[in-house]
Structures are given as C-alpha cells and as structure tokens.
Coordinates of C-alpha atoms (C1' of nucleotides) in Angstrom, one line a residue:
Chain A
X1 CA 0.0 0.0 0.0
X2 CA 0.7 3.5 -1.0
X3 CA 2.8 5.4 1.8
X4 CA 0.6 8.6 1.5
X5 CA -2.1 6.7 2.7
X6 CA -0.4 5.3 5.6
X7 CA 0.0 8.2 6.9
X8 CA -4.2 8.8 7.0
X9 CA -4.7 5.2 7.6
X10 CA -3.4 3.9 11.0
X11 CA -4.3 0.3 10.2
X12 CA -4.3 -1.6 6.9
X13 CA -7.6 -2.6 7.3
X14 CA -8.9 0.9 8.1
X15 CA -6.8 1.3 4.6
X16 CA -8.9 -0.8 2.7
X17 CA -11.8 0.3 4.2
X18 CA -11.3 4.2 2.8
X19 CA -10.5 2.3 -0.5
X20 CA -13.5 0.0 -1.1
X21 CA -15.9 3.1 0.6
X22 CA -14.6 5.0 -1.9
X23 CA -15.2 2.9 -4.7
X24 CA -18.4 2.2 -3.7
X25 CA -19.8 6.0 -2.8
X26 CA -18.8 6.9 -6.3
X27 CA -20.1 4.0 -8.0
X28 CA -17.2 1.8 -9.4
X29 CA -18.5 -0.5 -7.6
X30 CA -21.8 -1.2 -8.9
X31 CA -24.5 -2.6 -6.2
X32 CA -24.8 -6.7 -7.2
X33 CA -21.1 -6.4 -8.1
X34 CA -19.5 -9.2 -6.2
X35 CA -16.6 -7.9 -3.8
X36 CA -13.7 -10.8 -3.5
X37 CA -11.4 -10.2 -0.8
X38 CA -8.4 -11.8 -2.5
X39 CA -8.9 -9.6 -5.6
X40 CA -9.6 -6.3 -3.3
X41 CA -6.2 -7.3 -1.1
X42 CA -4.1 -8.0 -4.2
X43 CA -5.0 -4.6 -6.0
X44 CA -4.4 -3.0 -2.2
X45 CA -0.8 -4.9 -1.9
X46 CA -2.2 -6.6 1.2
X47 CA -3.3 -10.1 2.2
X48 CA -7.0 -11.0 2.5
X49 CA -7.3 -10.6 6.4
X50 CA -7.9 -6.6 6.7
X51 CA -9.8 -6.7 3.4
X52 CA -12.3 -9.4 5.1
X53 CA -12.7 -6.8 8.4
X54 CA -13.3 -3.7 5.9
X55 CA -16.2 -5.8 3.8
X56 CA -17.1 -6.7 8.1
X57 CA -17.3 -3.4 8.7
X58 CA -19.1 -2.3 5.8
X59 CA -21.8 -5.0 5.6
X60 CA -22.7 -3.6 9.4
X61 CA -23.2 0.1 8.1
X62 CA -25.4 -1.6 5.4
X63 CA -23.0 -0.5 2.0
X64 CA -22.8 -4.1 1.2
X65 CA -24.4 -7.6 2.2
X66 CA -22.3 -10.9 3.9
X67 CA -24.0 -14.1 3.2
X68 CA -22.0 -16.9 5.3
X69 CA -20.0 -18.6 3.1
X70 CA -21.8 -17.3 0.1
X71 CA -18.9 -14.2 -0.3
X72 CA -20.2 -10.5 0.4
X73 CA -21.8 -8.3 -2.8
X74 CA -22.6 -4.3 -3.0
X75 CA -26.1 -3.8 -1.3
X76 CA -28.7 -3.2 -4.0
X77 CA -31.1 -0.7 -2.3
X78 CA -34.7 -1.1 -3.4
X79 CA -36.8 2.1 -4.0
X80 CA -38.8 1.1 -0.9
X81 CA -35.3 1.1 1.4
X82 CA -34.2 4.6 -0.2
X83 CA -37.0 6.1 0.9
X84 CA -37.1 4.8 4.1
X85 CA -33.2 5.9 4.3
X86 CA -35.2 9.5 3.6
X87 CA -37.7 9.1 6.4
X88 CA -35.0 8.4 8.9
X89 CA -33.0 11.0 7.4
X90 CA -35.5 13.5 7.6
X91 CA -36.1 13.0 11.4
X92 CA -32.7 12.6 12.5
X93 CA -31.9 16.2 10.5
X94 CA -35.0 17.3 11.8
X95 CA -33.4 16.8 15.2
X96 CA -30.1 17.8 14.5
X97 CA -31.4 21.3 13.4
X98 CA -33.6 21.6 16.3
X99 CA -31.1 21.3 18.8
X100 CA -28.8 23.4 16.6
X101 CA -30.9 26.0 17.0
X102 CA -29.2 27.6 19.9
X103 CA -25.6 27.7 18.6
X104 CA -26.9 29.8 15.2
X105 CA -25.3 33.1 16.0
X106 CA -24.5 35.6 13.2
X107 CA -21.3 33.9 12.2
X108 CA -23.0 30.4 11.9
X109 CA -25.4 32.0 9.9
X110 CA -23.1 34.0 7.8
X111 CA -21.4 30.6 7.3
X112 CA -24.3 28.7 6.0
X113 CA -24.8 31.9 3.3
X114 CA -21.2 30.8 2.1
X115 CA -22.4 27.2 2.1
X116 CA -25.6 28.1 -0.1
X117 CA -23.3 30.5 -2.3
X118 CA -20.8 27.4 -2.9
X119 CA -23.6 25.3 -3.5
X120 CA -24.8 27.8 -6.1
X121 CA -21.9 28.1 -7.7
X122 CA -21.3 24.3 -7.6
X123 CA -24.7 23.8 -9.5
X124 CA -23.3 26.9 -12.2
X125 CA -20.9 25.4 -12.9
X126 CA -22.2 21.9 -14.0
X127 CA -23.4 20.4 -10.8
X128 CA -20.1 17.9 -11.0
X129 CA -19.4 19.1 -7.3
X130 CA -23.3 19.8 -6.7
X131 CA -23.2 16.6 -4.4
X132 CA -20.6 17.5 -2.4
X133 CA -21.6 20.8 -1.1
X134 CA -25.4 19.9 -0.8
X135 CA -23.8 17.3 1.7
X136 CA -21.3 19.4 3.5
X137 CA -24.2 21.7 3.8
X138 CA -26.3 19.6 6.0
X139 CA -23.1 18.3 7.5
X140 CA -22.6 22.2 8.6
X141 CA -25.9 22.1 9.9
X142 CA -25.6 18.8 12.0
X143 CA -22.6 19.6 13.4
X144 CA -23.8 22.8 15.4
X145 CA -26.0 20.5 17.3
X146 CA -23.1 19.6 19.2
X147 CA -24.1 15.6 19.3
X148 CA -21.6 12.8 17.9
X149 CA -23.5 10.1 17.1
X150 CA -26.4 12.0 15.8
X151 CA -23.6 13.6 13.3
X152 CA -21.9 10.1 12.7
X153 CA -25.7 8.0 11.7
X154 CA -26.7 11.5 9.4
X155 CA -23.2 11.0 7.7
X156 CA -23.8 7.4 7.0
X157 CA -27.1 7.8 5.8
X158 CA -26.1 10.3 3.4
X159 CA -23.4 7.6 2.1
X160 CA -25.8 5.1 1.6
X161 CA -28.3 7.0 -1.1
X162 CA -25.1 9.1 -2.7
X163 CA -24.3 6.4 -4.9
X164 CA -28.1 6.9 -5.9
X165 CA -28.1 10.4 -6.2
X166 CA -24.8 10.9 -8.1
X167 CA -26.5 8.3 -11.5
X168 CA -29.5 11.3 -10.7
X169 CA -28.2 13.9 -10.8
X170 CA -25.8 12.7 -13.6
X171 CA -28.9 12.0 -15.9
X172 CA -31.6 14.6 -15.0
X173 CA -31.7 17.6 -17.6
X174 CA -33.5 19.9 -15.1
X175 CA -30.2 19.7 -12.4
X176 CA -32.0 18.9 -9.0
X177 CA -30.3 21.6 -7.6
X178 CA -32.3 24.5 -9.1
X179 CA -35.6 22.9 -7.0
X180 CA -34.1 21.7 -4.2
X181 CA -34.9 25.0 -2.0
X182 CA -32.2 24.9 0.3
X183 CA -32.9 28.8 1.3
X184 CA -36.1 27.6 2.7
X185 CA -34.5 25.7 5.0
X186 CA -31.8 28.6 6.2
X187 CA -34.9 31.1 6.2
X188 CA -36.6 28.8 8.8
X189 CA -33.2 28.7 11.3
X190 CA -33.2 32.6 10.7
X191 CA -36.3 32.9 12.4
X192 CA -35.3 31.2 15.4
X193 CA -38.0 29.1 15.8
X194 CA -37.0 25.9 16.6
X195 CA -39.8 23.6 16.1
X196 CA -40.3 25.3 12.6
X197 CA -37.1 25.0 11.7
X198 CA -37.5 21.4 12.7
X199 CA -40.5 20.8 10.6
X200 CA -38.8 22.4 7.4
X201 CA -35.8 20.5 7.7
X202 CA -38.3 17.4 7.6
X203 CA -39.8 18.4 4.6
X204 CA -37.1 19.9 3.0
X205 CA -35.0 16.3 3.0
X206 CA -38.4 14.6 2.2
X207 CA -39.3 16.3 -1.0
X208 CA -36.0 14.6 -2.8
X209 CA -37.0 11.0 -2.3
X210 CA -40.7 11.1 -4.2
X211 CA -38.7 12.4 -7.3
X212 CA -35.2 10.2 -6.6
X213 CA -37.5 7.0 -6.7
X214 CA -39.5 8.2 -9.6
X215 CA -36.1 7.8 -11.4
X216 CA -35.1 4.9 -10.5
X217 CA -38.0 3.1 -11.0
X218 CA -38.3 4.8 -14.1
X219 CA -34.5 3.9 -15.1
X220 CA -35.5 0.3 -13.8
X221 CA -37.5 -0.6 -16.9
X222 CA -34.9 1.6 -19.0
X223 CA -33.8 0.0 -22.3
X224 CA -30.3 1.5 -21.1
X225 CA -29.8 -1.5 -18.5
X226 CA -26.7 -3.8 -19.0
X227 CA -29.0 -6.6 -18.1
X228 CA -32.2 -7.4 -17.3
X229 CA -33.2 -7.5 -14.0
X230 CA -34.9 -10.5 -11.7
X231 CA -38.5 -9.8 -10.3
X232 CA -36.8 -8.7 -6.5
X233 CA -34.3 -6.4 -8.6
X234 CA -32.3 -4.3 -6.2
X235 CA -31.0 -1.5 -8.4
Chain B
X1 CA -17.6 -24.5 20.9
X2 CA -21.0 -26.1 21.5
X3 CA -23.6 -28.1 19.4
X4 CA -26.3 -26.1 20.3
X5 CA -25.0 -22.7 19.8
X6 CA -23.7 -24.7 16.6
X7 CA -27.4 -24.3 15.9
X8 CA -28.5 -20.7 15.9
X9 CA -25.4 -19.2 15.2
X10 CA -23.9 -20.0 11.3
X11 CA -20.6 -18.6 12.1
X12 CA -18.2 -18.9 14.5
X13 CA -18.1 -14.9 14.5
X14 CA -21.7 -14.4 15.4
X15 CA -21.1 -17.2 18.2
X16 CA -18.8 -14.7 19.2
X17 CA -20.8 -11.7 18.4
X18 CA -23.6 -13.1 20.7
X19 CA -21.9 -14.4 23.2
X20 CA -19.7 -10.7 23.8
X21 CA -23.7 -9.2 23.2
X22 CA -25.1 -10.9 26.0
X23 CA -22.3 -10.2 28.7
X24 CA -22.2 -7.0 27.7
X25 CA -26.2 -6.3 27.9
X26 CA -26.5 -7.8 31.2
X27 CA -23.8 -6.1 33.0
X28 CA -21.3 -9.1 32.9
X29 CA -18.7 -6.9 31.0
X30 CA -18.4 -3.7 32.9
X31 CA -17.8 -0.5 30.9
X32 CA -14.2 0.2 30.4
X33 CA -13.6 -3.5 31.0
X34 CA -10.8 -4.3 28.7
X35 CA -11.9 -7.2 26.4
X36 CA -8.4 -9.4 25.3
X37 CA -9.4 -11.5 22.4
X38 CA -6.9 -14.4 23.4
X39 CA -9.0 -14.8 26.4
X40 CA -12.8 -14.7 25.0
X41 CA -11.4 -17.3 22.1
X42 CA -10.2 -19.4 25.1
X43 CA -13.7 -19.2 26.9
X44 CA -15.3 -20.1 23.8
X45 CA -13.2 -22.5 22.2
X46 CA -12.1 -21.3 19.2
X47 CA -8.9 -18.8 17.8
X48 CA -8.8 -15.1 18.0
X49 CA -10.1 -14.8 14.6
X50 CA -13.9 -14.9 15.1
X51 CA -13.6 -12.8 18.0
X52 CA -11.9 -10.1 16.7
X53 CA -14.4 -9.6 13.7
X54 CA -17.7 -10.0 16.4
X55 CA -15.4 -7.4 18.1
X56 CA -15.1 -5.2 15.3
X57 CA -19.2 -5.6 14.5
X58 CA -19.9 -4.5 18.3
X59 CA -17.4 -1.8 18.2
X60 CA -19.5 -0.3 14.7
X61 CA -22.7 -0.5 16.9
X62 CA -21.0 1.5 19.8
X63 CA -21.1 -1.0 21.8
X64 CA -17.3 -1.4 22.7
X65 CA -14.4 0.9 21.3
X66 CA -11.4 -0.2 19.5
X67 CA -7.9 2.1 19.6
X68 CA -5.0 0.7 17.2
X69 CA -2.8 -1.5 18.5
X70 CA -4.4 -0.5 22.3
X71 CA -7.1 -3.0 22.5
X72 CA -10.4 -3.2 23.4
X73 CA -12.7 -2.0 25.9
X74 CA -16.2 -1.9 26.7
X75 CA -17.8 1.8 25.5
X76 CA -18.8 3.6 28.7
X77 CA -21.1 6.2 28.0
X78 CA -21.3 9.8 29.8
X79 CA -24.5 10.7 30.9
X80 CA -24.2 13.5 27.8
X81 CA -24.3 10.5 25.5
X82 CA -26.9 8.7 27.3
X83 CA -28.9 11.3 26.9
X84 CA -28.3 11.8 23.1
X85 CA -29.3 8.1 22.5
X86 CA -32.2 9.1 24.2
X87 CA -33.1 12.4 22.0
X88 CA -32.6 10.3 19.0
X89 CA -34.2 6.9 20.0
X90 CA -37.3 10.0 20.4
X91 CA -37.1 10.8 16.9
X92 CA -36.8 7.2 15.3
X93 CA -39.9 6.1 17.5
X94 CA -42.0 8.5 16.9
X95 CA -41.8 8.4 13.3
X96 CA -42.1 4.6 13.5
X97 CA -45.5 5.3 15.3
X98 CA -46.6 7.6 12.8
X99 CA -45.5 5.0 10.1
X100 CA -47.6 2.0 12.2
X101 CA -51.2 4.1 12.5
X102 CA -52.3 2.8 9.6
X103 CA -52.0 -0.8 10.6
X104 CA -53.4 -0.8 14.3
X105 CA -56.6 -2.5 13.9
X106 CA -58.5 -4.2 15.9
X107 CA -56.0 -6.9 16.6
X108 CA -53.3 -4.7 17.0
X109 CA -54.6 -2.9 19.6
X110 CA -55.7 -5.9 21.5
X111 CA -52.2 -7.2 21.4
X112 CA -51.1 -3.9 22.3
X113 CA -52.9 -4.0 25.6
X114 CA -51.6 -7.6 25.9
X115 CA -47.9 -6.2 25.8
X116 CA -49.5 -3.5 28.6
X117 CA -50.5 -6.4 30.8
X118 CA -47.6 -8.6 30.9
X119 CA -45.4 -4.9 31.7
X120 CA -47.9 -4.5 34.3
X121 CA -47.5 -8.1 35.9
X122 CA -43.7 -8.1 35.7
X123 CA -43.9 -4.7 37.1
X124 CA -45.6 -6.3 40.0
X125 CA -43.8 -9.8 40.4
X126 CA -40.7 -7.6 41.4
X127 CA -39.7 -6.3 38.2
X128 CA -37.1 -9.1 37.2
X129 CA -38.3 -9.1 33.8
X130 CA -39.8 -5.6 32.9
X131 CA -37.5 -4.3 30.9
X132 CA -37.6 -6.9 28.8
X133 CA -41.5 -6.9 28.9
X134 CA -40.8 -3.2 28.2
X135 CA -38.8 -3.3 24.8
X136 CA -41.1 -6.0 23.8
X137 CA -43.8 -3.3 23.9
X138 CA -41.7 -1.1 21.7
X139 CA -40.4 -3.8 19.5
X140 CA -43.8 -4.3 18.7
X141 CA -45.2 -1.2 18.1
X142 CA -42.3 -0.6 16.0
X143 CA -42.7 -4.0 13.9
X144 CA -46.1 -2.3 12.9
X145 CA -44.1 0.2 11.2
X146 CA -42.8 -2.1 8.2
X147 CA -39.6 -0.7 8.3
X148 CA -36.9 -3.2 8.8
X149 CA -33.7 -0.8 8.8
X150 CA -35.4 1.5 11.2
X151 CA -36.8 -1.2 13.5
X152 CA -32.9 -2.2 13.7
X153 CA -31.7 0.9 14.7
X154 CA -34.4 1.4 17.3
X155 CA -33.1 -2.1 18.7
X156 CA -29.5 -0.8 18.6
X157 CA -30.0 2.0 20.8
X158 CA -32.3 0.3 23.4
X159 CA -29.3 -2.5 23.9
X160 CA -27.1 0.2 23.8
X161 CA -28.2 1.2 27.4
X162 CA -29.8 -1.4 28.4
X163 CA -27.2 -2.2 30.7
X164 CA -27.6 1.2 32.6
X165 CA -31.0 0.7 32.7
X166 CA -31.0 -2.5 34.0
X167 CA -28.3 -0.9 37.2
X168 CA -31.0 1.8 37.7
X169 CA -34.4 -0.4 37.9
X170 CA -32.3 -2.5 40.3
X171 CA -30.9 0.0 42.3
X172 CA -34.0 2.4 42.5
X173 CA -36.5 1.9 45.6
X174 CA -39.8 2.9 43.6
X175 CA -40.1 0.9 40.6
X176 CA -40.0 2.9 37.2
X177 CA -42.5 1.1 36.0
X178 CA -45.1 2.7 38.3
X179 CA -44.1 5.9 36.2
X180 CA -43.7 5.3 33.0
X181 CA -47.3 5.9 31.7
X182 CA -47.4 3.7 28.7
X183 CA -50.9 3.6 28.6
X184 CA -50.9 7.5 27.5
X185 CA -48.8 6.0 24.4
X186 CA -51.7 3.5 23.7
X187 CA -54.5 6.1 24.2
X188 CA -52.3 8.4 21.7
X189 CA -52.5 5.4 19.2
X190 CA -56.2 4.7 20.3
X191 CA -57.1 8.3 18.6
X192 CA -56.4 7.2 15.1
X193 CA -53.6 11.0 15.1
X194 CA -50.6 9.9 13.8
X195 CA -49.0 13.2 14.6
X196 CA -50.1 13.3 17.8
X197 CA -49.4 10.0 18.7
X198 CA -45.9 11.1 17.5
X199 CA -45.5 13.7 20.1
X200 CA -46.9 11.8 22.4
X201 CA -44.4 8.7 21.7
X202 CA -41.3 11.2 21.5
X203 CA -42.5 13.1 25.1
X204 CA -42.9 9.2 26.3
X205 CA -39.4 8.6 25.6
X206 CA -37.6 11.4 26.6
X207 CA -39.4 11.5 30.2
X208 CA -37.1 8.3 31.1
X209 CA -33.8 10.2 30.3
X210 CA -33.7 12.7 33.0
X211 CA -34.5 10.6 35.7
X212 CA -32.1 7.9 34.8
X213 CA -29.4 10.5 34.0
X214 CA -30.4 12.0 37.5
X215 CA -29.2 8.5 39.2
X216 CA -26.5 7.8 37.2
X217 CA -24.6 11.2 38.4
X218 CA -25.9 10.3 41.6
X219 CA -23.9 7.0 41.6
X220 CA -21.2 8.8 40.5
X221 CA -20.6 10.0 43.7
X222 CA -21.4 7.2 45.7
X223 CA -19.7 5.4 48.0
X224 CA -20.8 2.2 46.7
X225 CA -18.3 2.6 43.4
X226 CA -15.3 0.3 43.8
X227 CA -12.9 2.5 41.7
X228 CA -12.9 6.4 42.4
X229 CA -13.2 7.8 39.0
X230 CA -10.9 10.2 37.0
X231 CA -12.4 13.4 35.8
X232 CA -13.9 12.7 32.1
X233 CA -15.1 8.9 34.0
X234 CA -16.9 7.0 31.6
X235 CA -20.2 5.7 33.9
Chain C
dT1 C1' -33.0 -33.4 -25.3
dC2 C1' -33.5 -32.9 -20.7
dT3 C1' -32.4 -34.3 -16.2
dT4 C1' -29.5 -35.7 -12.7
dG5 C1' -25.2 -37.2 -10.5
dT6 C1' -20.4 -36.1 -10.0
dA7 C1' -16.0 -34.0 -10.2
dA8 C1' -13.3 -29.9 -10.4
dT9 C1' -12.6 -25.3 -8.9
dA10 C1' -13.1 -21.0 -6.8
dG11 C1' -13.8 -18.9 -2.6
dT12 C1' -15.0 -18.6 2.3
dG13 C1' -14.1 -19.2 7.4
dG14 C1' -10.9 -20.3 10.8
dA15 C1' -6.3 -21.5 12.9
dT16 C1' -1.7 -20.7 13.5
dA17 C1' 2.5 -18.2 13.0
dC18 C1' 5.1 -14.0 12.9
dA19 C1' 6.3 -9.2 13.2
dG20 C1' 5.5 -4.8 15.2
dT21 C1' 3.6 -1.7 18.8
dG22 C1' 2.6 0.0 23.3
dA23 C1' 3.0 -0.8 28.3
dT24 C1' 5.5 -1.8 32.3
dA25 C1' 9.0 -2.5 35.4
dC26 C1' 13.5 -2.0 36.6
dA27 C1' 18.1 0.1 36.8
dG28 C1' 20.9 4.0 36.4
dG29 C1' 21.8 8.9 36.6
dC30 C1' 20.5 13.5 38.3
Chain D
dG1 C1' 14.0 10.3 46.1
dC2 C1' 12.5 11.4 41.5
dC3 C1' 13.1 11.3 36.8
dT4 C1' 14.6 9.1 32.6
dG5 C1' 16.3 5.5 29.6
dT6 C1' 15.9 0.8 28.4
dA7 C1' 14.7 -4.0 28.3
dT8 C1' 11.1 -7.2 28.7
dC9 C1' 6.6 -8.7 28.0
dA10 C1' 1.9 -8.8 26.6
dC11 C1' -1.0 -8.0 23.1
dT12 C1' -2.3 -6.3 18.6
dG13 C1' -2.3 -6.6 13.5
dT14 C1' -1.2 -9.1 9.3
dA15 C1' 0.1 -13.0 6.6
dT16 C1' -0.1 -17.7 5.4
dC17 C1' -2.1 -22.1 5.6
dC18 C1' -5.7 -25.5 5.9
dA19 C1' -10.4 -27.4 5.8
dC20 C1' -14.8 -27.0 4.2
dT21 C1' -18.7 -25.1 1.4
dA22 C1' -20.9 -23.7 -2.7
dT23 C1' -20.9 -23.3 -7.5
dT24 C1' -20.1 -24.7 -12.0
dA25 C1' -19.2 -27.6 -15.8
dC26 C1' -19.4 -31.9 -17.7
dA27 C1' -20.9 -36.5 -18.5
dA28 C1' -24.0 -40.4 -18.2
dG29 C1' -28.5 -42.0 -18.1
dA30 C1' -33.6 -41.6 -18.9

DNA sequence: TCTTGTAATAGTGGATACAGTGATACAGGC
DNA sequence: GCCTGTATCACTGTATCCACTATTACAAGA
C-alpha cells in the first residue's frame, strides 16, 4: 500500500476500508457487483485478512451484504429502502437542526450563506461538485447541534443514497439543484423558531425522495440496463 | 464451541458476536472492561479470529471501542451520551408510530394492551423481567411500522443502554414502571392521530432520560463505586 | 434433449505463526 | 527520592495455511 495513505490510515484494514468506501460512494463498484477479498487485497498490496474486516465493517453500516459462506456483494437498495433511508434522514436532521438551533449566532449564519453561495456556484458550474456541497451543507448544519453520534448516523445515511443520487443527478436535464430550495430551510433557522425549523428540515429532505425513486424506478425498466433484471431487482 | 450454539449461530463470528452481546447487555462486562481477544477465544473455544471480527461488529454498533494497536474496551457512555441516544431513540420512534397508525386494527390494539399487561404483571412480580417486557412493547409497536432498517436501529439503541438501565431499575426503591405511563402511548395510538401520537411517543421517551441520567450522576458519587473515577469517567 | 449425478474449482471461514507496537518494570543517573 | 532510559513482556495486526462449502461444468443415463 501506498505510503501517502499510511500516513491517514493507521491500520491496513482501516486502509482498505477508505479504498473499497470510496469505490463504492462513487459507483465503481456497482450494487450486485461481487466484492472478492483476494482480488480487493491484491489490488491494495495486502493479504485478505484486513480486506475481510473492511467488507465486516461495511456489511454492518449496510453498504454491502455478507451471506456466510456465500462471499459479500454491493447492497442493492430497493426504492422502498431509499425512501425509508429519507424518512430516517429526515427526522434525525430534523433533530439535529432543532437542537442546533441555539448555537446559530451571526457567524453560523453567515457561514451557511457561504455554504448556499458554494452550493450555487457548484450547480453553475455543472453540478459535477453539486453533491458534495449539498452534503457538506447539511453536515454544517448537524454539526452545530453539538451531538456525535447524531452527526456520525446522518453521515452514513447520506453515504448510503449518494451512490443513488450521483447516476440522478448525472442524468436529470432539469439539475435537481435549481428545485431543491435549500434557502427555505436557512430562512426557517433565521427565524429562530426551533420547532419550525424542525418541521422544514423534515420536509425539506423529504421532497428529494418522491422524485429520486421516480427515477429509479423509471430507469429500472430503461432499455439502457446492462442486463435485465430478476423480479426482486435491487438497483 | 458447543452443538447447540452450533445451531443458531452460522458462524463462529456471530457465536462470538452473541456471546460478547449478551455479557455486555446484562452487565457481565463492565464498561471500560478491557476485552483481550486471546482470552474470549479461550472461553469459547475457538482462535482469535472470530472474536476479533464480532469485536469489530460490536465496536461499529458502539457497543465497545477499538484504539489501534491499544485494544479493546467496553464503551462507557457519559450521561451527555446517554442522553443523546435518548433524543434520538425519540425521533426514530416517533416516526415509527406515525408509520404504524395505519396498521393498528383491531387486533393490533388488543395485542397492544396484551404487551400492557404482561409490563404491568412483571412490574408487580418484582420487576425481574420488565424491561424486557418493556422493549417488547416497543419492539412491537415498532414491527407495525414495516420498516426493517429503522426497527434495527431502534433495537441498537435500546441495547445500547440497556445495561444502565438495568443498574438503575435495580438500584432504585420505587419501581419505574409505576411511572412510566405507557398507557398515555396506547390512548395516543387509540385516537387514530398519527401526529399526535408522534408527540406523544417522543415526550414518552424522553421522560425516562432525566430521571435515569439524575441517578447515574448520583452514583457517581457514591460510595458504593469500587474504583474512584478520574475526571472525564466513563459511567 | 432434458435431467441428474459427480468431479473440479473457486472462494470462504478459521487457525496458527510471525512481526510490530505499546505498556511496564527495573536500573541507572540527576 | 525522582526522573529518565531501556529492556522485557503482553497484546495487537497481518500473513499464510488448511479445511470446508458452494458453484459450475461436464458426463451419463432416462
């Protein structure tokens, strides 16, 4: 393994870990796609051991499915799982911006302007980067509310759909970004009304999922498909 | 390892995994307990291997925490964290509420008051088995929901402080269970308002979190502890 | 031709062996 | 006596090896 990433990566396996996360979050590895340790540790210049922990670790945040001694594949979401990814989403945000509420003095709100400016920007200038900043937005957001593991279970939930939301927003003409409304959301926390703010956040992250499924579904019966898919297809 | 546990478990890993689970939830691991995987594989009869990757799958849940090359102990939690699991453990049930209204019928609601009954009976037979009696009730309103990843991190969180619980129903002279009220939960549900019975689930959770945070700082201080504890003490 | 049995192969899970790291205890210097 | 350097030891992380499982391809029979 590289020594750059040594230097991030205390452990080997935490090594692999970043790698195959990686891989997935941007879609090279495609959900179905079989992930074999031996192949993972060669093309990491490691053996399989820390590769086997990393696909542990993974399969317990849900990014890809062990079957004992049937080998470990990318977790196929269905529709009906992304959206209830966006229900939990929405109340755990919905929380997080609640309790934030206290800690959004004029700088905090002065930074979120920059984030919606960045985001802007982002979405000008071909929405490649879009992604990013709509999450490092919400991360903002979370991360005033002062509470670790609320931060850490928003972050992962954000990883699971983004492989979802990057084939989206990569094939929608009318870029998600012009409708997603974000202002609304900073408009709310500018009131300083807690439980408001609380309720747009909710509604806010629930208004992407109707149209995300739509697409999928849509792209489910798409002549575009590499394959055709089994009845329980997991896109 | 035995035949039996040969049974249930397909792995030798979740052997492990269980078997760590269960001490763990019922106190028999302490926090801060250092767990040495040498010694658990000796215990249950097989190498370090297995236990090392149930170790890894308890440390993702939060359940123990894992430093590089310093081992492994079990995850105390501050009373700021207890309470955080609490605040979100709100959220996540009450939208799993709102999610089950639709499917309380008749039936439903008469095992509902079943689950209140066998609470109430444990309650009174000296409270050995209430909290179990106790998450079964959630459990089951939650199973209404139809959500499977959301039911599983609803079960995360209760196990996560279970084992505090479990000090404090011991340790306190009148019995929670005389104050918990979960019959204002079922009435909430009884109305057919999934919002309200939202609010009303959330409220229902959060009550417990003061009053159990309220002891554990208590027992801080006690004289009972056997170890003073350093400043930033992990109860 | 289709089905079914079987052999070969790829891959998984687990055990053992080895190297590297952190902790600890002891000895020597200040 | 206290601090510091060092050597030892315990334990962690990784690699390799072995046994077992599942899958696949092929062949023989219906």
């Amino acid at each position: 393994m590289s020594f750059a990433s040594r230097m991030t990566a205390a452990t080997a396996q935490d090594e692999a870990y970043r790698a195959i996360l990686q891989d997935i979050r941007c879609g090279r590895h495609q959900p179905g796609e079989r992930l074999i340790p031996e192949t993972i540790a060669r093309e990491l210049a490691m053996s399989r051991m820390p590769v086997r922990e990393a696909l542990q670790r993974l399969a317990n945040e849900g990014l890809v499915v062990i079957r004992p001694n049937r080998g470990c594949v990318v977790a196929g979401l269905t529709v009906e799982e992304i959206f209830e990814l966006f229900e939990i989403r929405s109340v755990l945000e919905g929380l997080a911006v609640r309790l934030a509420m206290p800690r959004f003095d004029a700088a905090a709100l002065a930074e979120l302007d920059d984030h919606l400016a960045r985001m802007r920007r982002a979405g000008e200038a071909g929405g490649a980067d879009w992604l990013g900043r709509h999450q490092a937005f919400h991360a903002y957001i979370c991360s005033l509310s002062g509470r670790p593991k609320l931060i850490a279970q928003i972050a992962a939930l954000h990883i699971a759909v983004e492989p979802y939301m990057r084939v989206w927003l990569h094939h929608v003409s009318q870029p998600a970004h012009a409708t997603e409304r974000q202002d609304e959301v900073v408009e709310a926390i500018r009131t300083g009304d807690a439980e408001h703010a609380e309720t747009v956040m909710r509604e806010h992250v629930m208004r992407t999922a109707p149209r995300l499924a739509a697409f999928l579904r849509g792209r489910g019966e798409a002549a575009g498909m590499q394959a055709p898919l089994p009845a329980d297809a997991r896109l």
